CSV table of C-alpha atoms in Angstrom, one decimal:
chain,number,residue,atom,x,y,z
A,1,UNK,CA,0.0,0.0,0.0
A,2,UNK,CA,1.6,3.2,-1.1
A,3,UNK,CA,-1.1,5.6,0.2
A,4,UNK,CA,-4.5,5.5,1.8
A,5,UNK,CA,-6.8,8.2,0.4
A,6,UNK,CA,-8.6,8.6,3.7
A,7,UNK,CA,-5.4,10.1,5.2
A,8,UNK,CA,-5.4,12.6,2.4
A,9,UNK,CA,-9.1,13.5,3.0
A,10,UNK,CA,-8.4,14.1,6.7
A,11,UNK,CA,-5.4,16.3,5.9
A,12,UNK,CA,-7.4,18.2,3.3
A,13,UNK,CA,-10.3,18.7,5.7
A,14,UNK,CA,-8.0,20.2,8.4
A,15,UNK,CA,-6.1,22.3,6.0
A,16,UNK,CA,-9.3,23.7,4.5
A,17,UNK,CA,-10.6,24.8,7.8
A,18,UNK,CA,-7.4,26.5,8.8
A,19,UNK,CA,-7.1,28.3,5.4
A,20,UNK,CA,-10.7,29.4,5.5
A,21,UNK,CA,-10.4,30.8,9.0
A,22,UNK,CA,-7.1,32.5,8.1
A,23,UNK,CA,-8.6,34.2,5.1
A,24,UNK,CA,-11.6,35.3,7.1
A,25,UNK,CA,-9.4,36.8,9.8
A,26,UNK,CA,-6.9,38.5,7.4
A,27,UNK,CA,-9.7,40.0,5.4
A,28,UNK,CA,-11.8,41.1,8.4
A,29,UNK,CA,-12.0,44.6,7.1
A,30,UNK,CA,-13.0,43.5,3.5
A,31,UNK,CA,-15.7,40.9,4.1
A,32,UNK,CA,-17.6,41.3,0.8
A,33,UNK,CA,-19.9,38.7,-0.6
A,34,UNK,CA,-16.9,37.3,-2.4
A,35,UNK,CA,-15.1,36.5,0.9
A,36,UNK,CA,-18.2,34.9,2.2
A,37,UNK,CA,-18.5,32.7,-0.8
A,38,UNK,CA,-14.8,31.8,-0.8
A,39,UNK,CA,-14.5,31.0,2.9
A,40,UNK,CA,-17.9,29.2,2.8
A,41,UNK,CA,-16.5,27.1,0.0
A,42,UNK,CA,-13.4,26.3,2.1
A,43,UNK,CA,-15.6,25.0,4.9
A,44,UNK,CA,-17.6,23.0,2.5
A,45,UNK,CA,-14.4,21.3,1.2
A,46,UNK,CA,-13.5,20.5,4.8
A,47,UNK,CA,-16.9,19.0,5.5
A,48,UNK,CA,-16.9,17.0,2.3
A,49,UNK,CA,-13.4,15.7,2.8
A,50,UNK,CA,-14.2,14.6,6.3
A,51,UNK,CA,-17.3,12.8,5.2
A,52,UNK,CA,-15.4,11.0,2.5
A,53,UNK,CA,-12.7,10.0,5.0
A,54,UNK,CA,-15.2,8.5,7.4
A,55,UNK,CA,-17.4,6.9,4.7
A,56,UNK,CA,-16.8,3.4,6.0
A,57,UNK,CA,-17.9,4.2,9.5
A,58,UNK,CA,-20.8,6.5,8.7
A,59,UNK,CA,-24.3,5.7,7.2
A,60,UNK,CA,-24.4,5.3,3.4
A,61,UNK,CA,-25.9,8.8,3.0
A,62,UNK,CA,-22.4,10.2,4.0
A,63,UNK,CA,-21.2,9.4,0.5
A,64,UNK,CA,-23.9,11.6,-1.2
A,65,UNK,CA,-23.4,14.4,1.4
A,66,UNK,CA,-19.6,14.3,0.9
A,67,UNK,CA,-19.9,14.7,-2.8
A,68,UNK,CA,-22.6,17.4,-2.4
A,69,UNK,CA,-20.3,19.3,0.0
A,70,UNK,CA,-17.4,19.2,-2.5
A,71,UNK,CA,-19.7,20.3,-5.4
A,72,UNK,CA,-21.0,23.2,-3.2
A,73,UNK,CA,-17.4,24.1,-2.4
A,74,UNK,CA,-16.6,24.4,-6.1
A,75,UNK,CA,-19.8,26.2,-6.9
A,76,UNK,CA,-19.3,28.7,-4.1
A,77,UNK,CA,-15.8,29.6,-5.2
A,78,UNK,CA,-17.1,30.1,-8.8
A,79,UNK,CA,-19.5,32.6,-7.4
A,80,UNK,CA,-16.7,34.3,-5.4
A,81,UNK,CA,-14.6,34.7,-8.5
A,82,UNK,CA,-17.6,36.0,-10.4
A,83,UNK,CA,-18.0,38.7,-7.8
A,84,UNK,CA,-14.3,39.6,-8.0
A,85,UNK,CA,-14.6,39.9,-11.8
A,86,UNK,CA,-17.3,42.4,-11.3
A,87,UNK,CA,-20.2,40.1,-12.2
A,88,UNK,CA,-23.4,39.5,-10.1
A,89,UNK,CA,-23.7,36.4,-8.0
A,90,UNK,CA,-26.8,34.8,-6.5
A,91,UNK,CA,-27.1,32.3,-3.6
A,92,UNK,CA,-30.3,31.1,-5.3
A,93,UNK,CA,-28.3,29.9,-8.2
A,94,UNK,CA,-25.9,28.2,-5.9
A,95,UNK,CA,-28.6,26.4,-4.0
A,96,UNK,CA,-30.4,25.4,-7.2
A,97,UNK,CA,-27.3,23.9,-8.8
A,98,UNK,CA,-26.4,22.1,-5.6
A,99,UNK,CA,-29.9,20.6,-5.3
A,100,UNK,CA,-29.9,19.5,-8.9
A,101,UNK,CA,-26.5,17.8,-8.4
A,102,UNK,CA,-27.8,16.0,-5.3
A,103,UNK,CA,-31.0,14.8,-6.9
A,104,UNK,CA,-29.2,13.4,-10.0
A,105,UNK,CA,-26.4,11.9,-8.0
A,106,UNK,CA,-28.8,10.2,-5.6
A,107,UNK,CA,-31.0,8.8,-8.4
A,108,UNK,CA,-28.0,7.4,-10.2
A,109,UNK,CA,-26.7,5.8,-7.0
A,110,UNK,CA,-29.9,4.6,-5.2
A,111,UNK,CA,-32.5,4.2,-8.0
A,112,UNK,CA,-30.6,3.0,-11.1
A,113,UNK,CA,-27.8,1.3,-9.2
A,114,UNK,CA,-25.6,2.4,-12.0
A,115,UNK,CA,-22.3,2.9,-10.0
A,116,UNK,CA,-20.3,3.7,-13.0
A,117,UNK,CA,-22.8,6.4,-14.2
A,118,UNK,CA,-23.0,7.8,-10.7
A,119,UNK,CA,-19.3,8.1,-10.4
A,120,UNK,CA,-18.9,9.6,-13.9
A,121,UNK,CA,-21.6,12.1,-13.2
A,122,UNK,CA,-19.8,13.3,-10.1
A,123,UNK,CA,-16.4,13.5,-11.9
A,124,UNK,CA,-18.0,15.3,-14.8
A,125,UNK,CA,-19.7,17.8,-12.4
A,126,UNK,CA,-16.4,18.5,-10.6
A,127,UNK,CA,-14.6,18.9,-13.9
A,128,UNK,CA,-17.2,21.5,-15.1
A,129,UNK,CA,-16.8,23.4,-11.8
A,130,UNK,CA,-13.0,23.4,-12.3
A,131,UNK,CA,-13.4,24.7,-15.8
A,132,UNK,CA,-15.6,27.5,-14.6
A,133,UNK,CA,-13.1,28.4,-11.8
A,134,UNK,CA,-10.3,28.5,-14.4
A,135,UNK,CA,-12.4,30.6,-16.7
A,136,UNK,CA,-13.3,33.2,-14.1
A,137,UNK,CA,-9.8,33.3,-12.6
A,138,UNK,CA,-8.1,33.9,-15.9
A,139,UNK,CA,-10.8,36.5,-16.9
A,140,UNK,CA,-10.0,38.3,-13.7
A,141,UNK,CA,-6.3,38.2,-14.6
A,142,UNK,CA,-6.7,39.4,-18.2
A,143,UNK,CA,-9.3,42.2,-17.5
A,144,UNK,CA,-8.0,43.6,-14.3
A,145,UNK,CA,-4.3,42.6,-14.5
A,146,UNK,CA,-4.3,40.8,-11.2
A,147,UNK,CA,-1.5,38.3,-11.5
A,148,UNK,CA,-2.5,36.3,-8.4
A,149,UNK,CA,-5.7,35.3,-10.3
A,150,UNK,CA,-3.4,33.7,-13.0
A,151,UNK,CA,-2.1,31.2,-10.4
A,152,UNK,CA,-5.6,30.4,-9.2
A,153,UNK,CA,-6.6,29.7,-12.8
A,154,UNK,CA,-3.5,27.6,-13.3
A,155,UNK,CA,-4.2,25.5,-10.2
A,156,UNK,CA,-7.7,24.8,-11.3
A,157,UNK,CA,-6.6,24.1,-14.8
A,158,UNK,CA,-4.4,21.3,-13.4
A,159,UNK,CA,-7.4,19.9,-11.5
A,160,UNK,CA,-9.5,20.0,-14.6
A,161,UNK,CA,-6.9,17.9,-16.4
A,162,UNK,CA,-6.8,15.4,-13.6
A,163,UNK,CA,-10.5,15.1,-13.3
A,164,UNK,CA,-10.8,14.8,-17.1
A,165,UNK,CA,-8.2,12.1,-17.2
A,166,UNK,CA,-10.0,10.2,-14.4
A,167,UNK,CA,-13.3,10.5,-16.3
A,168,UNK,CA,-11.7,9.1,-19.5
A,169,UNK,CA,-10.0,6.1,-17.9
A,170,UNK,CA,-13.2,5.2,-16.0
A,171,UNK,CA,-15.5,5.7,-18.9
A,172,UNK,CA,-13.2,3.5,-21.1
A,173,UNK,CA,-13.3,0.8,-18.5
A,174,UNK,CA,-9.6,0.9,-17.8
A,175,UNK,CA,-10.1,1.8,-14.1
A,176,UNK,CA,-13.0,0.8,-11.9
A,177,UNK,CA,-15.1,3.6,-10.5
A,178,UNK,CA,-13.7,4.2,-7.0
A,179,UNK,CA,-12.7,7.1,-4.7
A,180,UNK,CA,-9.1,5.8,-4.9
A,181,UNK,CA,-8.9,4.3,-1.4
A,182,UNK,CA,-5.3,3.1,-1.9
A,183,UNK,CA,-2.5,3.2,-4.5
A,184,UNK,CA,-0.3,5.5,-6.4
A,185,UNK,CA,-3.2,7.2,-8.3
A,186,UNK,CA,-4.7,8.1,-4.9
A,187,UNK,CA,-1.4,9.6,-3.8
A,188,UNK,CA,-1.1,11.7,-7.0
A,189,UNK,CA,-4.7,13.0,-6.8
A,190,UNK,CA,-4.4,13.8,-3.0
A,191,UNK,CA,-1.1,15.7,-3.5
A,192,UNK,CA,-2.5,17.6,-6.5
A,193,UNK,CA,-5.6,18.6,-4.5
A,194,UNK,CA,-3.5,19.8,-1.5
A,195,UNK,CA,-1.1,21.8,-3.8
A,196,UNK,CA,-4.0,23.4,-5.7
A,197,UNK,CA,-5.8,24.2,-2.5
A,198,UNK,CA,-2.7,26.0,-1.2
A,199,UNK,CA,-2.1,27.9,-4.4
A,200,UNK,CA,-5.7,28.9,-4.8
A,201,UNK,CA,-6.1,30.2,-1.3
A,202,UNK,CA,-2.8,32.1,-1.4
A,203,UNK,CA,-3.9,33.4,-4.8
A,204,UNK,CA,-7.2,34.6,-3.4
A,205,UNK,CA,-5.4,36.5,-0.6
A,206,UNK,CA,-3.1,37.8,-3.3
A,207,UNK,CA,-6.0,39.3,-5.2
A,208,UNK,CA,-7.0,41.4,-2.2
A,209,UNK,CA,-3.4,42.3,-1.5
A,210,UNK,CA,-2.8,43.4,-5.1
A,211,UNK,CA,-6.1,45.4,-5.1
A,212,UNK,CA,-5.2,47.0,-1.8
A,213,UNK,CA,-1.7,47.9,-3.0
A,214,UNK,CA,-3.1,49.2,-6.3
A,215,UNK,CA,-5.7,51.3,-4.4
A,216,UNK,CA,-2.9,52.8,-2.2
A,217,UNK,CA,-0.8,53.5,-5.2
A,218,UNK,CA,-3.7,55.2,-7.0
A,219,UNK,CA,-4.5,57.2,-3.9
A,220,UNK,CA,-0.8,58.2,-3.6
A,221,UNK,CA,-0.7,59.2,-7.2
A,222,UNK,CA,-3.9,61.2,-7.0
A,223,UNK,CA,-2.6,63.0,-3.9
A,224,UNK,CA,0.7,63.7,-5.6
A,225,UNK,CA,-1.2,65.1,-8.6
A,226,UNK,CA,-3.3,67.2,-6.4
A,227,UNK,CA,-0.3,68.5,-4.5
A,228,UNK,CA,1.5,69.3,-7.8
A,229,UNK,CA,-1.6,71.0,-9.2
A,230,UNK,CA,-1.9,73.0,-6.0
A,231,UNK,CA,1.7,74.0,-6.2
A,232,UNK,CA,1.4,75.0,-9.9
A,233,UNK,CA,-1.8,76.8,-9.1
A,234,UNK,CA,-0.1,78.8,-6.4
A,235,UNK,CA,2.8,79.6,-8.7
A,236,UNK,CA,0.4,80.7,-11.5
A,237,UNK,CA,-1.6,82.8,-9.0
A,238,UNK,CA,1.6,84.4,-7.7
A,239,UNK,CA,2.8,85.2,-11.3
A,240,UNK,CA,-0.6,86.8,-12.1
A,241,UNK,CA,-0.2,89.0,-9.0
A,242,UNK,CA,3.2,90.0,-10.2
A,243,UNK,CA,1.9,90.7,-13.7
A,244,UNK,CA,-0.9,92.9,-12.2
A,245,UNK,CA,1.6,94.8,-10.1
A,246,UNK,CA,3.9,95.3,-13.1
A,247,UNK,CA,1.0,96.7,-15.1
A,248,UNK,CA,0.1,99.0,-12.2
A,249,UNK,CA,3.7,100.1,-11.5
A,250,UNK,CA,3.5,103.5,-13.2
A,251,UNK,CA,0.3,104.4,-11.4
A,252,UNK,CA,1.7,103.1,-8.1
A,253,UNK,CA,4.9,105.1,-8.6
A,254,UNK,CA,2.8,108.2,-9.1
A,255,UNK,CA,0.8,107.3,-5.9
A,256,UNK,CA,4.0,106.9,-3.9
A,257,UNK,CA,5.5,110.0,-5.4
A,258,UNK,CA,2.9,112.3,-3.9
A,259,UNK,CA,3.5,111.5,-0.2
A,260,UNK,CA,7.3,111.3,-0.8
A,261,UNK,CA,7.3,114.7,-2.6
A,262,UNK,CA,5.3,116.2,0.3
A,263,UNK,CA,7.8,114.7,2.8
A,264,UNK,CA,10.7,116.3,0.9
A,265,UNK,CA,9.0,119.7,0.7
A,266,UNK,CA,8.0,119.8,4.3
A,267,UNK,CA,11.4,118.6,5.4
A,268,UNK,CA,13.1,121.4,3.4
A,269,UNK,CA,10.8,124.0,4.9
A,270,UNK,CA,11.7,122.8,8.4
A,271,UNK,CA,15.3,122.8,7.5
A,272,UNK,CA,15.2,126.4,6.2
A,273,UNK,CA,13.1,127.5,9.2
A,274,UNK,CA,15.7,126.0,11.6
A,275,UNK,CA,18.5,127.8,9.8
A,276,UNK,CA,16.7,131.2,9.8
A,277,UNK,CA,15.5,131.2,13.4
A,278,UNK,CA,17.0,130.4,16.7
A,279,UNK,CA,15.7,127.3,18.4
A,280,UNK,CA,14.4,129.3,21.3
A,281,UNK,CA,12.2,131.5,19.0
A,282,UNK,CA,8.6,130.5,20.1
A,283,UNK,CA,7.2,132.2,17.0
A,284,UNK,CA,8.6,129.5,14.7
A,285,UNK,CA,7.9,126.6,17.0
A,286,UNK,CA,4.3,126.1,16.1
A,287,UNK,CA,4.8,126.2,12.3
A,288,UNK,CA,7.7,123.8,12.5
A,289,UNK,CA,5.6,121.4,14.6
A,290,UNK,CA,2.9,121.5,11.9
A,291,UNK,CA,5.4,120.7,9.2
A,292,UNK,CA,6.7,117.8,11.3
A,293,UNK,CA,3.2,116.4,11.7
A,294,UNK,CA,2.8,116.5,7.9
A,295,UNK,CA,6.0,114.7,7.4
A,296,UNK,CA,4.9,112.0,9.8
A,297,UNK,CA,1.5,111.7,8.2
A,298,UNK,CA,2.9,111.4,4.6
A,299,UNK,CA,5.5,109.0,5.8
A,300,UNK,CA,2.8,106.8,7.2
A,301,UNK,CA,0.8,107.1,4.0
A,302,UNK,CA,3.8,106.0,1.9
A,303,UNK,CA,4.5,103.1,4.3
A,304,UNK,CA,0.9,101.9,4.0
A,305,UNK,CA,1.1,102.0,0.2
A,306,UNK,CA,4.3,100.0,0.3
A,307,UNK,CA,2.9,97.5,2.8
A,308,UNK,CA,-0.2,97.0,0.6
A,309,UNK,CA,2.1,96.3,-2.4
A,310,UNK,CA,4.3,93.9,-0.4
A,311,UNK,CA,1.3,92.1,1.0
A,312,UNK,CA,-0.2,91.6,-2.4
A,313,UNK,CA,2.9,90.4,-4.1
A,314,UNK,CA,4.5,88.3,-1.3
A,315,UNK,CA,4.4,84.6,-2.1
A,316,UNK,CA,2.7,82.5,0.6
A,317,UNK,CA,0.5,79.4,0.9
A,318,UNK,CA,-3.3,79.9,1.2
A,319,UNK,CA,-4.2,81.2,4.7
A,320,UNK,CA,-7.9,81.4,5.3
A,321,UNK,CA,-9.0,83.7,8.1
A,322,UNK,CA,-12.1,85.6,9.2
A,323,UNK,CA,-12.4,88.7,6.9
A,324,UNK,CA,-14.9,91.5,7.0
A,325,UNK,CA,-15.8,92.2,3.3
A,326,UNK,CA,-16.9,95.8,4.0
A,327,UNK,CA,-13.4,96.5,5.2
A,328,UNK,CA,-11.4,94.5,2.7
A,329,UNK,CA,-13.1,96.0,-0.4
A,330,UNK,CA,-12.1,99.7,0.4
A,331,UNK,CA,-8.5,98.6,1.0
A,332,UNK,CA,-8.3,97.0,-2.4
A,333,UNK,CA,-9.8,100.1,-4.0
A,334,UNK,CA,-7.0,102.1,-2.5
A,335,UNK,CA,-4.5,99.8,-4.1
A,336,UNK,CA,-5.9,100.4,-7.5
A,337,UNK,CA,-7.1,104.0,-7.0
A,338,UNK,CA,-4.0,105.5,-8.7
A,339,UNK,CA,-4.6,103.5,-11.9
A,340,UNK,CA,-8.3,104.5,-11.9
A,341,UNK,CA,-7.4,108.2,-11.5
A,342,UNK,CA,-4.8,107.9,-14.3
A,343,UNK,CA,-7.6,106.6,-16.6
A,344,UNK,CA,-10.1,109.2,-15.3
A,345,UNK,CA,-12.3,106.5,-13.9
A,346,UNK,CA,-14.4,107.1,-10.8
A,347,UNK,CA,-14.8,104.2,-8.3
A,348,UNK,CA,-17.7,104.5,-5.9
A,349,UNK,CA,-18.6,102.3,-3.0
A,350,UNK,CA,-22.1,101.7,-1.8
A,351,UNK,CA,-22.3,103.7,1.5
A,352,UNK,CA,-24.6,101.1,3.1
A,353,UNK,CA,-22.4,98.0,2.8
A,354,UNK,CA,-23.7,95.5,5.4
A,355,UNK,CA,-21.1,93.9,7.8
A,356,UNK,CA,-20.5,90.5,6.2
A,357,UNK,CA,-17.8,88.1,7.3
A,358,UNK,CA,-16.3,85.3,5.3
A,359,UNK,CA,-13.5,82.7,5.7
A,360,UNK,CA,-11.0,83.5,3.0
A,361,UNK,CA,-7.4,84.3,2.1
A,362,UNK,CA,-7.2,88.1,2.0
A,363,UNK,CA,-4.4,88.2,-0.6
A,364,UNK,CA,-6.2,85.8,-3.0
A,365,UNK,CA,-9.5,87.6,-2.5
A,366,UNK,CA,-7.8,90.9,-3.2
A,367,UNK,CA,-6.4,89.4,-6.4
A,368,UNK,CA,-9.9,88.6,-7.6
A,369,UNK,CA,-11.1,92.2,-7.0
A,370,UNK,CA,-8.0,93.7,-8.6
A,371,UNK,CA,-8.4,91.5,-11.7
A,372,UNK,CA,-12.0,92.5,-12.1
A,373,UNK,CA,-11.5,96.2,-11.4
A,374,UNK,CA,-8.5,96.4,-13.8
A,375,UNK,CA,-10.6,94.8,-16.5
A,376,UNK,CA,-13.4,97.3,-15.8
A,377,UNK,CA,-11.0,100.2,-15.9
A,378,UNK,CA,-9.6,99.0,-19.2
A,379,UNK,CA,-13.1,98.5,-20.6
A,380,UNK,CA,-13.9,102.1,-19.9
A,381,UNK,CA,-11.0,103.5,-21.9
A,382,UNK,CA,-13.3,104.7,-24.8
A,383,UNK,CA,-16.5,105.3,-22.7
A,384,UNK,CA,-18.0,108.7,-22.3
A,385,UNK,CA,-19.0,107.9,-18.7
A,386,UNK,CA,-16.2,106.2,-16.8
A,387,UNK,CA,-17.7,105.0,-13.6
A,388,UNK,CA,-17.4,101.8,-11.5
A,389,UNK,CA,-19.9,101.1,-8.7
A,390,UNK,CA,-19.3,98.4,-6.0
A,391,UNK,CA,-22.1,97.1,-3.9
A,392,UNK,CA,-22.4,94.3,-1.2
A,393,UNK,CA,-25.4,92.3,-0.2
A,394,UNK,CA,-26.4,89.1,1.4
A,395,UNK,CA,-28.5,86.4,-0.4
A,396,UNK,CA,-29.4,83.0,1.2
A,397,UNK,CA,-26.3,82.6,3.3
A,398,UNK,CA,-24.0,84.0,0.6
A,399,UNK,CA,-22.1,87.3,0.4
A,400,UNK,CA,-22.7,88.9,-3.0
A,401,UNK,CA,-20.2,91.5,-4.2
A,402,UNK,CA,-21.3,93.2,-7.4
A,403,UNK,CA,-19.1,95.4,-9.6
A,404,UNK,CA,-20.9,97.4,-12.3
A,405,UNK,CA,-19.2,99.6,-15.0
A,406,UNK,CA,-20.6,102.0,-17.5
A,407,UNK,CA,-18.7,100.6,-20.5
A,408,UNK,CA,-20.0,98.9,-23.6
A,409,UNK,CA,-20.4,95.5,-22.0
A,410,UNK,CA,-19.1,92.1,-23.2
A,411,UNK,CA,-19.5,90.8,-26.7
A,412,UNK,CA,-21.4,87.6,-27.4
A,413,UNK,CA,-18.2,85.8,-28.0
A,414,UNK,CA,-16.7,87.1,-24.8
A,415,UNK,CA,-19.8,86.1,-22.8
A,416,UNK,CA,-19.6,82.6,-24.3
A,417,UNK,CA,-15.9,82.1,-23.6
A,418,UNK,CA,-15.5,84.1,-20.4
A,419,UNK,CA,-13.2,82.2,-18.0
A,420,UNK,CA,-11.7,80.1,-20.8
A,421,UNK,CA,-7.9,79.9,-20.3
A,422,UNK,CA,-5.8,82.1,-22.7
A,423,UNK,CA,-8.9,83.8,-24.1
A,424,UNK,CA,-8.6,87.6,-24.0
A,425,UNK,CA,-10.3,90.5,-25.7
A,426,UNK,CA,-7.1,92.6,-25.2
A,427,UNK,CA,-4.2,92.3,-27.6
A,428,UNK,CA,-1.7,92.4,-24.8
A,429,UNK,CA,-3.7,90.1,-22.4
A,430,UNK,CA,-2.7,86.6,-21.4
A,431,UNK,CA,-6.3,85.5,-20.9
A,432,UNK,CA,-5.6,84.0,-17.5
A,433,UNK,CA,-6.8,86.7,-15.0
A,434,UNK,CA,-10.5,85.7,-14.9
A,435,UNK,CA,-9.6,82.0,-15.1
A,436,UNK,CA,-7.4,82.3,-12.1
A,437,UNK,CA,-10.0,84.5,-10.3
A,438,UNK,CA,-12.8,81.9,-10.9
A,439,UNK,CA,-10.5,79.1,-9.7
A,440,UNK,CA,-9.8,81.1,-6.5
A,441,UNK,CA,-13.5,81.8,-6.0
A,442,UNK,CA,-14.3,78.0,-6.5
A,443,UNK,CA,-11.6,77.1,-4.0
A,444,UNK,CA,-13.3,79.3,-1.5
A,445,UNK,CA,-16.7,77.7,-2.1
A,446,UNK,CA,-18.0,80.6,-4.2
A,447,UNK,CA,-18.4,81.7,-7.8
A,448,UNK,CA,-17.4,84.6,-10.1
A,449,UNK,CA,-19.6,85.4,-13.1
A,450,UNK,CA,-19.5,88.1,-15.7
A,451,UNK,CA,-22.7,89.3,-17.4
A,452,UNK,CA,-24.1,92.4,-19.2
A,453,UNK,CA,-26.4,94.8,-17.4
A,454,UNK,CA,-29.8,95.4,-19.0
A,455,UNK,CA,-29.0,99.1,-19.4
A,456,UNK,CA,-25.5,98.5,-20.7
A,457,UNK,CA,-22.1,97.9,-19.2
A,458,UNK,CA,-20.6,94.7,-17.7
A,459,UNK,CA,-21.4,93.2,-14.3
A,460,UNK,CA,-19.0,91.0,-12.3
A,461,UNK,CA,-20.7,89.1,-9.5
A,462,UNK,CA,-18.6,87.4,-6.8
A,463,UNK,CA,-20.5,85.1,-4.4
A,464,UNK,CA,-18.8,83.6,-1.3
A,465,UNK,CA,-20.3,81.6,1.6
A,466,UNK,CA,-20.7,83.6,4.8
A,467,UNK,CA,-18.8,82.5,7.8
A,468,UNK,CA,-20.7,80.6,10.5
A,469,UNK,CA,-22.4,82.9,12.9
A,470,UNK,CA,-22.1,85.9,10.6
A,471,UNK,CA,-23.7,89.0,11.8
């Protein structure tokens, strides 16, 4: 006696239980219907193998139940691989197939007493299940590039060949129908079954490991792309601020020149006054004090202009904070006031701006307003009335900032393509100002739209969500 098949069945039963429990524990956070089917199939293999091992000491029905359990195991694992391949699976189908197998198997065994037909039917059924397992495993490998599924398919392809060989030799009468109690063929089939069981269970774990790794890699790649897009967006936003400042440099230079010239003039007057009068002369003390106050005032004014420029152009990451829109808007208007005066444009603010607070980055929000205001100023170049009006209101939990101008308005093409990257109505424009502004508004949970007013002129509307507890 080379080998007793009952030993192999006992070993297979114990190993199937251990592997099913191991997979169940390892995949405790991923217990989909596929895992239920696969682990259930493993326990069915264990039950069927034990029934076959104890066939001689159990009632005759143990033989039918053992074969049924093995069939259920194959059918359940087919359902598991179907789910992994993205197909639907049904326990009704599994139950129906299993009952059909049991009925036919029992009829052939108990009614017709055709042992050979009974045995061939069981082998044919197991062969078909192994063909389906091979099919779904390799489909999973080809369609989803999961290499672990290839090994599952290879294992079941080997079992298909072994069952097919067994069917042929029994059908031809070369071997008698038996469950291979003893002999070399029993040893080969038992070893093959154990090896395939190990490969298929490890392969099934590999499917989940590959998917988990792939999901992590995809998430990491998405995060890297998001971080890179954020970095590029910040750089583009910074370059746009620099471009705006460059275009405003002449006007800002003139704006700075006024307080600096006043400082110089008042300092010269003080200097001459000190030279012409004695320091104890009380008559000159008051005028000199007034000139010194003017010097301090103009110095502070120049410092504020410079600080606004530095704050606008300084690169920094997005820093959202609680902002009062009714205070921020006038500050931005001061920054662009010189350019407006140079173009003889009047900017008026609604005197009844309500106190509205938002969570936003002050520099980025200023960038939106400057882009819109500069576009409005340039649009008024040929207009008879050169006026820009800014109003602020609240609508359904949103702050609505509206900027109206008295220009000719936007053309049909401009309205259709507004916000499109690199589209500009100006020959010297880059076509990115509004695009960047709309992106910034979206990042703050708001929106920037450009339309034409019914009476003429363009209207830019910036909506931003109000801060919690506003007002």
